[in-house]
Tab-separated table of C-alpha atoms and ligand atoms in Angstrom:
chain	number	residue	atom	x	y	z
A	780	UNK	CA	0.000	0.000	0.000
A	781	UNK	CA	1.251	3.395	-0.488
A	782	UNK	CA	0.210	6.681	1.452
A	783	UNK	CA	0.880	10.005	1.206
A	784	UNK	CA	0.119	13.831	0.813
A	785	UNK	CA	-0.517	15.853	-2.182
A	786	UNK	CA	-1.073	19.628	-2.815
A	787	UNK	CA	-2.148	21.374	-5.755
A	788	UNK	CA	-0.453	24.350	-7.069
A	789	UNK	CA	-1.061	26.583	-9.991
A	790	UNK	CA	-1.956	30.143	-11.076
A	791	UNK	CA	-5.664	31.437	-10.246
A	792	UNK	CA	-8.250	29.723	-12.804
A	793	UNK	CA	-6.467	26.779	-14.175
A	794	UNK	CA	-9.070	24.645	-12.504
A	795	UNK	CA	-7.460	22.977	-9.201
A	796	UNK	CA	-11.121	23.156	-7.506
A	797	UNK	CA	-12.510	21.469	-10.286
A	798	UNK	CA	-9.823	18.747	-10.599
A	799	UNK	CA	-9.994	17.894	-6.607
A	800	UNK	CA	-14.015	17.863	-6.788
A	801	UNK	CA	-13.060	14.941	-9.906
A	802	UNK	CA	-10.483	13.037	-7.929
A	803	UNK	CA	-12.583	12.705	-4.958
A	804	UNK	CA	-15.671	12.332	-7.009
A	805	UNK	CA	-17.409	14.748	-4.509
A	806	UNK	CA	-17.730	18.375	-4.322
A	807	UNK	CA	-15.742	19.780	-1.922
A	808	UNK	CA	-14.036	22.802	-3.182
A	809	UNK	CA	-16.171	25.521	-4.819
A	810	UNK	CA	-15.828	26.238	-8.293
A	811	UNK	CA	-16.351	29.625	-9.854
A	812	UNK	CA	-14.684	31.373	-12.998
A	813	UNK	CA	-13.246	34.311	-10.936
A	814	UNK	CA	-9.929	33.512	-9.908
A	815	UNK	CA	-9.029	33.029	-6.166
A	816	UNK	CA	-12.240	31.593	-5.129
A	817	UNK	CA	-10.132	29.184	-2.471
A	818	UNK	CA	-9.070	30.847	0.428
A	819	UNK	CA	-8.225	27.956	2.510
A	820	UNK	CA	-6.750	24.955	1.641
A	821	UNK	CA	-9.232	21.696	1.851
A	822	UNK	CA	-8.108	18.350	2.502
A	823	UNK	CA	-9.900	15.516	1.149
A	824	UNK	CA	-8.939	11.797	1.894
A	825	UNK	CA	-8.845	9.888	-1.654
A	826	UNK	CA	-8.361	6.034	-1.199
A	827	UNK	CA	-7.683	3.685	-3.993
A	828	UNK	CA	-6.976	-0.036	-3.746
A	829	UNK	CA	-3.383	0.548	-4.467
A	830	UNK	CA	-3.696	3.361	-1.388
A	831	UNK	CA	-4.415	6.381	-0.320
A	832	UNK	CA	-4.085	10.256	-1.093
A	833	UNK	CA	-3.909	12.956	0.816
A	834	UNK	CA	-5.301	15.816	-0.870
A	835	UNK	CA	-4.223	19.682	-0.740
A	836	UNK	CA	-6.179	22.408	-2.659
A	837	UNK	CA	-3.760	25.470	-2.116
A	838	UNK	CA	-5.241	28.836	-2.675
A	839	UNK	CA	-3.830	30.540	-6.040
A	840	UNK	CA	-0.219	31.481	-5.972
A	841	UNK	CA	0.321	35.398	-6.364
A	842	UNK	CA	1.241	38.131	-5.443
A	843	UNK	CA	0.627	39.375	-1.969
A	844	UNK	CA	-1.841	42.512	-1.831
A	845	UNK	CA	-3.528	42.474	1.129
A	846	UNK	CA	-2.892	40.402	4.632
A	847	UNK	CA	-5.009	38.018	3.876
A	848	UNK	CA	-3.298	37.624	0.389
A	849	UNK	CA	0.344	37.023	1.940
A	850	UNK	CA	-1.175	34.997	4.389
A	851	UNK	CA	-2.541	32.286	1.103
A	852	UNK	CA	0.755	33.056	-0.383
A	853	UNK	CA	2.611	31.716	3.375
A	854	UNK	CA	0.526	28.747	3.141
A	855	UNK	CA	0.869	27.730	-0.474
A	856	UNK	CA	4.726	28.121	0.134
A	857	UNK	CA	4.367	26.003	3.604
A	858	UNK	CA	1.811	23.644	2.319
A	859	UNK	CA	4.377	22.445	-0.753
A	860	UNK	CA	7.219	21.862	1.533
A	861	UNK	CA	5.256	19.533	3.612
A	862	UNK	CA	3.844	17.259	1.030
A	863	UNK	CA	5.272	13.918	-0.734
A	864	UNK	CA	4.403	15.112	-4.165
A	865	UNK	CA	3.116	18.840	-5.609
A	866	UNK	CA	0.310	18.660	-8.061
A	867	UNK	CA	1.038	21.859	-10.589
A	868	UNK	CA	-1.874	22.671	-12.721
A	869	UNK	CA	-1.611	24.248	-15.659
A	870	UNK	CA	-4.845	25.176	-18.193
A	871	UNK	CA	-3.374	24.151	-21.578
A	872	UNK	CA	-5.419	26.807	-23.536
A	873	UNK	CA	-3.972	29.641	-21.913
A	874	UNK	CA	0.112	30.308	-22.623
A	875	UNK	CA	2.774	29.687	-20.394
A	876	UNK	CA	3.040	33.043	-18.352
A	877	UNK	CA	4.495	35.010	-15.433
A	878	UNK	CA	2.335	33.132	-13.019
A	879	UNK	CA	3.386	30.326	-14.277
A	880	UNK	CA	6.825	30.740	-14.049
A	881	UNK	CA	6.607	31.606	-10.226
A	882	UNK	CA	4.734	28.790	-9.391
A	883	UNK	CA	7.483	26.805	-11.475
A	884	UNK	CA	10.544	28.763	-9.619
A	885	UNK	CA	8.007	27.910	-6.008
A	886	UNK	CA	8.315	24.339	-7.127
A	887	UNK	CA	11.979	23.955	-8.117
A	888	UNK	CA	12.564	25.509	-4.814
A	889	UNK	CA	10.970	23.490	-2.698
A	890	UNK	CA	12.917	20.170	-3.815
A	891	UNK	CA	9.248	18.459	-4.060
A	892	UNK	CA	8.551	15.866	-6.372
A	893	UNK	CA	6.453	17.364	-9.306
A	894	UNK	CA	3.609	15.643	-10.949
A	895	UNK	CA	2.345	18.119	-13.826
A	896	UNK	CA	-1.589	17.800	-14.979
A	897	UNK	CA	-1.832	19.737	-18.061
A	898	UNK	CA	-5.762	20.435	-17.784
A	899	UNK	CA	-8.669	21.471	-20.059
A	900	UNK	CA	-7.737	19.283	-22.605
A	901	UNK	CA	-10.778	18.947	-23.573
A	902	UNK	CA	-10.981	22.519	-25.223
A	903	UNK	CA	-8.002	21.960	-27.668
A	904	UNK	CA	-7.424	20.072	-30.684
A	905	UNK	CA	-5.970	16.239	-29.439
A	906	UNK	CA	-2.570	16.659	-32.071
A	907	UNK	CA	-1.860	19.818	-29.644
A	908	UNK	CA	-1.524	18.109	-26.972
A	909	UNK	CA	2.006	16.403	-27.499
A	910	UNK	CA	3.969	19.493	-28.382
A	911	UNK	CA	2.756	21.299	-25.533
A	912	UNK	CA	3.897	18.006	-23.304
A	913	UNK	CA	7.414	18.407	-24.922
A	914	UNK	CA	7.096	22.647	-24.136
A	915	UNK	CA	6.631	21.764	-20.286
A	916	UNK	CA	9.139	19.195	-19.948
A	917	UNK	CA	11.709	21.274	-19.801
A	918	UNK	CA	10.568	23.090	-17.066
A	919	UNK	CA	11.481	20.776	-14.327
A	920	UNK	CA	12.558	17.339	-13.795
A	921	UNK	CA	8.882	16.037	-13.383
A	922	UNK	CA	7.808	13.110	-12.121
A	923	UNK	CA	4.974	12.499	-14.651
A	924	UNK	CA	3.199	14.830	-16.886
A	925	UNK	CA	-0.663	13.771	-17.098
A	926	UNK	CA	-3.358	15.036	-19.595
A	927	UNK	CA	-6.492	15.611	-18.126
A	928	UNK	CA	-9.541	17.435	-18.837
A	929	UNK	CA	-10.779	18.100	-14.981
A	930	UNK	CA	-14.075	19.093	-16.673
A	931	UNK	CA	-15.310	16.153	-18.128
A	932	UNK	CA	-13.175	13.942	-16.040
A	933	UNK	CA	-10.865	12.553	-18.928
A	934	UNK	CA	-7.673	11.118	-17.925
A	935	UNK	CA	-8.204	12.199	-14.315
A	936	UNK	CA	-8.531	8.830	-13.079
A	937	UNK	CA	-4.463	7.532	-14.738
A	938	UNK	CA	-3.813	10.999	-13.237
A	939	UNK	CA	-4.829	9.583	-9.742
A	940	UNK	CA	-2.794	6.353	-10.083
A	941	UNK	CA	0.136	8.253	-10.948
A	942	UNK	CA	-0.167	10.119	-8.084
A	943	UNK	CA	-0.708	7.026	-5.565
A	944	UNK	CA	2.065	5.323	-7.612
A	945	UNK	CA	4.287	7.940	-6.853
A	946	UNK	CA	3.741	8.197	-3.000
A	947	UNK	CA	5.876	6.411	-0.458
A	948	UNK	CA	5.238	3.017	0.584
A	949	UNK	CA	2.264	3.103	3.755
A	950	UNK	CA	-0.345	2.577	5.659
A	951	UNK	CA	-3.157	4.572	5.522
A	952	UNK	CA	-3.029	7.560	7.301
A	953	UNK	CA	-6.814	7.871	7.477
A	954	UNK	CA	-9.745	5.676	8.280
A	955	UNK	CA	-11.375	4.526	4.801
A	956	UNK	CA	-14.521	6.974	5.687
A	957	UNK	CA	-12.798	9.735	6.185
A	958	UNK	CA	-13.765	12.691	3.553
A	959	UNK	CA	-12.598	15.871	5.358
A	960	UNK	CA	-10.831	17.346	8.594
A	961	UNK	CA	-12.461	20.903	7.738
A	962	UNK	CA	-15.724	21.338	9.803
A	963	UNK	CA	-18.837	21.708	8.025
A	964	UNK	CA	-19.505	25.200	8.696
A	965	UNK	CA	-16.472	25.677	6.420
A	966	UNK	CA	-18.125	23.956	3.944
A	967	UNK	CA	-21.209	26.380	4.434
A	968	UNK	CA	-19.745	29.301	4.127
A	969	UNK	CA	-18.247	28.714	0.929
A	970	UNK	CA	-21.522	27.526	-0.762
A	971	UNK	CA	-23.044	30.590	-0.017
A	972	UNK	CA	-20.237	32.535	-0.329
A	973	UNK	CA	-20.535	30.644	-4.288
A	974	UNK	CA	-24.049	31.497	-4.884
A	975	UNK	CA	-22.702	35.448	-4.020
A	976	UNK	CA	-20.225	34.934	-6.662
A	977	UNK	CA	-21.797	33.157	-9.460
A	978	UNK	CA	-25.075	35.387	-8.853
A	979	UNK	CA	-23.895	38.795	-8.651
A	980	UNK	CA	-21.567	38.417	-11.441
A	981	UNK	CA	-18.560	41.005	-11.884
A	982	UNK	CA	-19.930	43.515	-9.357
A	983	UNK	CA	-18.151	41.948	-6.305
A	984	UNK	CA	-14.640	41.073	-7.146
A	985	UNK	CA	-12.579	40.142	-4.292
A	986	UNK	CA	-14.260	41.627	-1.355
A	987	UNK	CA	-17.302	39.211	-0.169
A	988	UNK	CA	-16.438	37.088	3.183
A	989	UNK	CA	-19.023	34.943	4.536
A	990	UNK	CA	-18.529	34.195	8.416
A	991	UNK	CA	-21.221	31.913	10.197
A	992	UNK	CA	-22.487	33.225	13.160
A	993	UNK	CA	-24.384	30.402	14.364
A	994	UNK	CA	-24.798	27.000	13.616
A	995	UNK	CA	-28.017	24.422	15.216
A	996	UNK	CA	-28.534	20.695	14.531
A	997	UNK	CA	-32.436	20.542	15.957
A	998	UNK	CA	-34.268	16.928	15.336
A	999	UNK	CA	-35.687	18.557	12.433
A	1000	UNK	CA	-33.928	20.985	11.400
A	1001	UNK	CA	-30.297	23.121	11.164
A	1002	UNK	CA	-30.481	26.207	11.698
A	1003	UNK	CA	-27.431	28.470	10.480
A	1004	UNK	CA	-27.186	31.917	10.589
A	1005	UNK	CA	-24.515	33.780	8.394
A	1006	UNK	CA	-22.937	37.039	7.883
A	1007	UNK	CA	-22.164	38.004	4.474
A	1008	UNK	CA	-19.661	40.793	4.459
A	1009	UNK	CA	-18.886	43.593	2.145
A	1010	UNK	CA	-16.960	46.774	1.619
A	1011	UNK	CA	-19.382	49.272	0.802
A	1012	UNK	CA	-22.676	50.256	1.063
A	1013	UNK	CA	-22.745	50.059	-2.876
A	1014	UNK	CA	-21.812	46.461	-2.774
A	1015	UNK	CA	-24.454	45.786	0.226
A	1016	UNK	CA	-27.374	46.978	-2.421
A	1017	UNK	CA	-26.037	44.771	-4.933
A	1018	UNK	CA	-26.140	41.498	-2.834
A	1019	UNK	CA	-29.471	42.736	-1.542
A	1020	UNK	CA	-30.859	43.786	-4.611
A	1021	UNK	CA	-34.263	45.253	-5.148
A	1022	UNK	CA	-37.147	44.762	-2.369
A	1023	UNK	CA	-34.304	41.963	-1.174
A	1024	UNK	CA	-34.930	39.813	-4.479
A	1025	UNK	CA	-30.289	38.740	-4.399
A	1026	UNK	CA	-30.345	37.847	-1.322
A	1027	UNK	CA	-33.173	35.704	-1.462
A	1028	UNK	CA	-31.894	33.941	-4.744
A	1029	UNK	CA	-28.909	33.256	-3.062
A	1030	UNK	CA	-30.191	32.054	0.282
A	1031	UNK	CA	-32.515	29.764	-1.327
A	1032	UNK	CA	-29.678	28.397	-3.566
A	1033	UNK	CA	-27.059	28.191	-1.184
A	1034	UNK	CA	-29.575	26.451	1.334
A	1035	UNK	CA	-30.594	23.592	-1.467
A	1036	UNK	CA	-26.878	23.364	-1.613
A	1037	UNK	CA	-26.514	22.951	2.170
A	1038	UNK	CA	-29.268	20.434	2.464
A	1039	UNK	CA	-27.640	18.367	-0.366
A	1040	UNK	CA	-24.981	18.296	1.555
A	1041	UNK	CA	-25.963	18.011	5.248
A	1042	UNK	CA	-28.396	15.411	4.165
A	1043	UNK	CA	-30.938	17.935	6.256
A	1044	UNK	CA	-33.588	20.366	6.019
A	1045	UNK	CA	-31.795	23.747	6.543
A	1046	UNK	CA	-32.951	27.167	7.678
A	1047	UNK	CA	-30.782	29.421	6.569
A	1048	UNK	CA	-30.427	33.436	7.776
A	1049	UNK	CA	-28.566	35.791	5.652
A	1050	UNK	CA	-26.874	38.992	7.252
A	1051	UNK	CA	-25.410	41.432	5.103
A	1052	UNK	CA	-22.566	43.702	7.104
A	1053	UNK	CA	-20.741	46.425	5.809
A	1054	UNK	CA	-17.212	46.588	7.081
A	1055	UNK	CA	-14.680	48.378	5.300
A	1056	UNK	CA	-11.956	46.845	6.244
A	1057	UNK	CA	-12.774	43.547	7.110
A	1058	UNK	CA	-10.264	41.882	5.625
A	1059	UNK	CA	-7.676	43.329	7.649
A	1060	UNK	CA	-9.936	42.672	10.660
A	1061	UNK	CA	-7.667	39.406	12.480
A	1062	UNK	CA	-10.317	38.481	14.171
A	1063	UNK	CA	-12.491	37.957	10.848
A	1064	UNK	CA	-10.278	35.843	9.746
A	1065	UNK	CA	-9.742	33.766	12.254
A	1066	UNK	CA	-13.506	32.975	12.346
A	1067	UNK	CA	-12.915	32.215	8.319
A	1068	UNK	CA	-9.898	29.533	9.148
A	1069	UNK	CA	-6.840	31.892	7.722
A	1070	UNK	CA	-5.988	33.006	11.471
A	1071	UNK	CA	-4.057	30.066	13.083
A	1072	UNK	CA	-2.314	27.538	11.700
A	1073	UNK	CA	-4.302	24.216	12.223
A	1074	UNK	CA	-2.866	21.859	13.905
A	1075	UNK	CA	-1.009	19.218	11.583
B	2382	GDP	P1	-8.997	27.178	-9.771
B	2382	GDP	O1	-9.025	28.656	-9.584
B	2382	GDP	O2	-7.676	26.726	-10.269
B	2382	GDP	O3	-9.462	26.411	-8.571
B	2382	GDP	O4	-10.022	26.871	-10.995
B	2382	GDP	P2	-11.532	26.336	-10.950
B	2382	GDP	O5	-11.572	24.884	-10.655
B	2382	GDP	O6	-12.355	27.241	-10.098
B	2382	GDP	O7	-11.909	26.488	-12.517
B	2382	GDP	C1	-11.817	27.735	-13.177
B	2382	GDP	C2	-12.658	27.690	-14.446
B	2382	GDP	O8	-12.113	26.760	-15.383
B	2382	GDP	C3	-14.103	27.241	-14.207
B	2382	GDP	O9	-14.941	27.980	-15.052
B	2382	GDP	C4	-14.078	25.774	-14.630
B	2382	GDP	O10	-15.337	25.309	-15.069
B	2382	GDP	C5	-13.084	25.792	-15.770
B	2382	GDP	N1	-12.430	24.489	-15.956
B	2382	GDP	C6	-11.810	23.741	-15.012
B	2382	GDP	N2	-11.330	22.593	-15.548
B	2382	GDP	C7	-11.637	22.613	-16.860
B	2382	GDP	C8	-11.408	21.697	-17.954
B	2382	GDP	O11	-10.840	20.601	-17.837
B	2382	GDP	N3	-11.868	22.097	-19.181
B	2382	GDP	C9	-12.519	23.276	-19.374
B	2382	GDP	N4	-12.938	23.548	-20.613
B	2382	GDP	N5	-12.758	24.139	-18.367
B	2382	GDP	C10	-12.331	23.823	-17.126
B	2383	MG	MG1	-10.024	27.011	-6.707
């Protein structure tokens, strides 16, 4: 048997959320087409016959702008040198690029083993494919360099075989049932803070936090109460949106989400807080998961 742990790296976008939510055949890392959609890295416990995986899903590697952004950029750094093998990303439509070169220098730094998924295959010709394999080999001395289309799930299963294949020999470190460490309230939070995302379009880039404020299993019912918050009053009329119509399309989507997930009817209370500097605001993000360090 072989055991191990995995993170994934790569530039905003290339679709890391969408490969883990393949791999583990679950979702459990929101998907959006903004970039940095993952602030905190999920682990998800993949086990094959031939063993088990240990999976990462670092935020987006970039540039640090704002606390909380150094802070992602501290744990994607940390979170590579403590794995047995980095998963880089890259999206094969898009050209190799700045970001991609830091990620690359991250990697080469680190000493890691490199497995390379060269994603979003599906949305080039197949005779492309090759010459961009022989482009990135150069880059580093990879381990293996997988095709996959994370989107329709091509290849992503030889992926996942390469990656246990490449892991040191082991026990499980995990019992077999074991999906996530993250609480579900984590979970929560970033289906609704999803549903803010997908449903308010370009109007909110960057600066909507959702923090849960309270969080019930009854016999019947969970009840969860959130705080959604935002920067400026101009962003708190576009999540609430005329006579409240947003915030009720996103409360009612986020909470069929919930239930889905939960397995449980769900009452759901929306909040929206204006706070203009929330993301500075340690305590905020401490509630969020981004203060501490958890515990390895
Ligand atoms: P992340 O920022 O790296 O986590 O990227 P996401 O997983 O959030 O994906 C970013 C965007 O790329 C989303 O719109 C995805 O639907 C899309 N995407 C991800 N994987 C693929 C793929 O294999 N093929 C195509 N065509 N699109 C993909
Ligand atoms: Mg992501």
């Amino acid at each position: 048997m072989k055991a191990g742990f995995v993170t994934i790296v790569g530039r905003p976008n290339v679709g890391k959320s969408t490969l883990v939510n393949q791999i583990v055949g679950q979702k459990v890392a929101i998907v959006s087409d903004k970039p940095q959609t993952t602030r905190n890295r999920i682990l998800a416990v993949v086990n094959r016959p031939a063993g088990q995986i240990v999976l990462f899903d670092t935020p987006g590697i970039h540039k640090p702008m704002h606390r909380m952004n150094e802070r992602m950029v501290d744990s994607a750094v940390r979170s590579i040198g403590q794995v047995d093998i980095a998963l880089w990303v890259v999206d094969v439509t898009e050209s190799y690029g700045p970001g991609d070169r830091h990620v690359r220098d991250l990697l080469k730094e680190s000493g890691r083993k490199v497995v390379l998924a060269l994603n979003k295959i599906d949305a080039i010709a197949k005779p492309k494919i090759l010459p961009i394999i022989e482009q990135y080999r150069h880059l580093l001395d990879f381990a293996d360099v997988v095709p996959v289309s994370a989107l329709t799930g091509e290849n992503v299963d030889v992926l996942t075989s390469r990656l246990v294949a490449h892991l040191p020999e082991g026990a499980p470190l995990y019992p077999e049932d074991f999906l996530t460490d993250l609480p579900e309230r984590f979970f929560v939070a970033e289906m609704v803070r999803e549903k803010i995302l997908r449903m308010t379009r370009d109007e909110l880039p960057y600066s909507t936090g959702v923090v849960i404020d309270s969080f019930q299993e009854g016999p019947d019912i969970v009840r969860i109460e959130a705080s959604i918050f935002v920067e400026r009053d101009t962003q708190k009329a576009i999540v609430i949106g005329k006579g409240g119509s947003m915030l009720k399309a996103i409360g009612t989507a986020a909470r069929q989400d919930i239930e889905a997930f939960l397995e449980a009817k769900v009452f759901l209370g929306l909040f929206v807080k204006v706070r203009e500097r929330w993301r500075e605001d340690v305590a905020t993000l401490e509630r969020m998961g981004l203060g501490e360090r958890r515990k390895e």
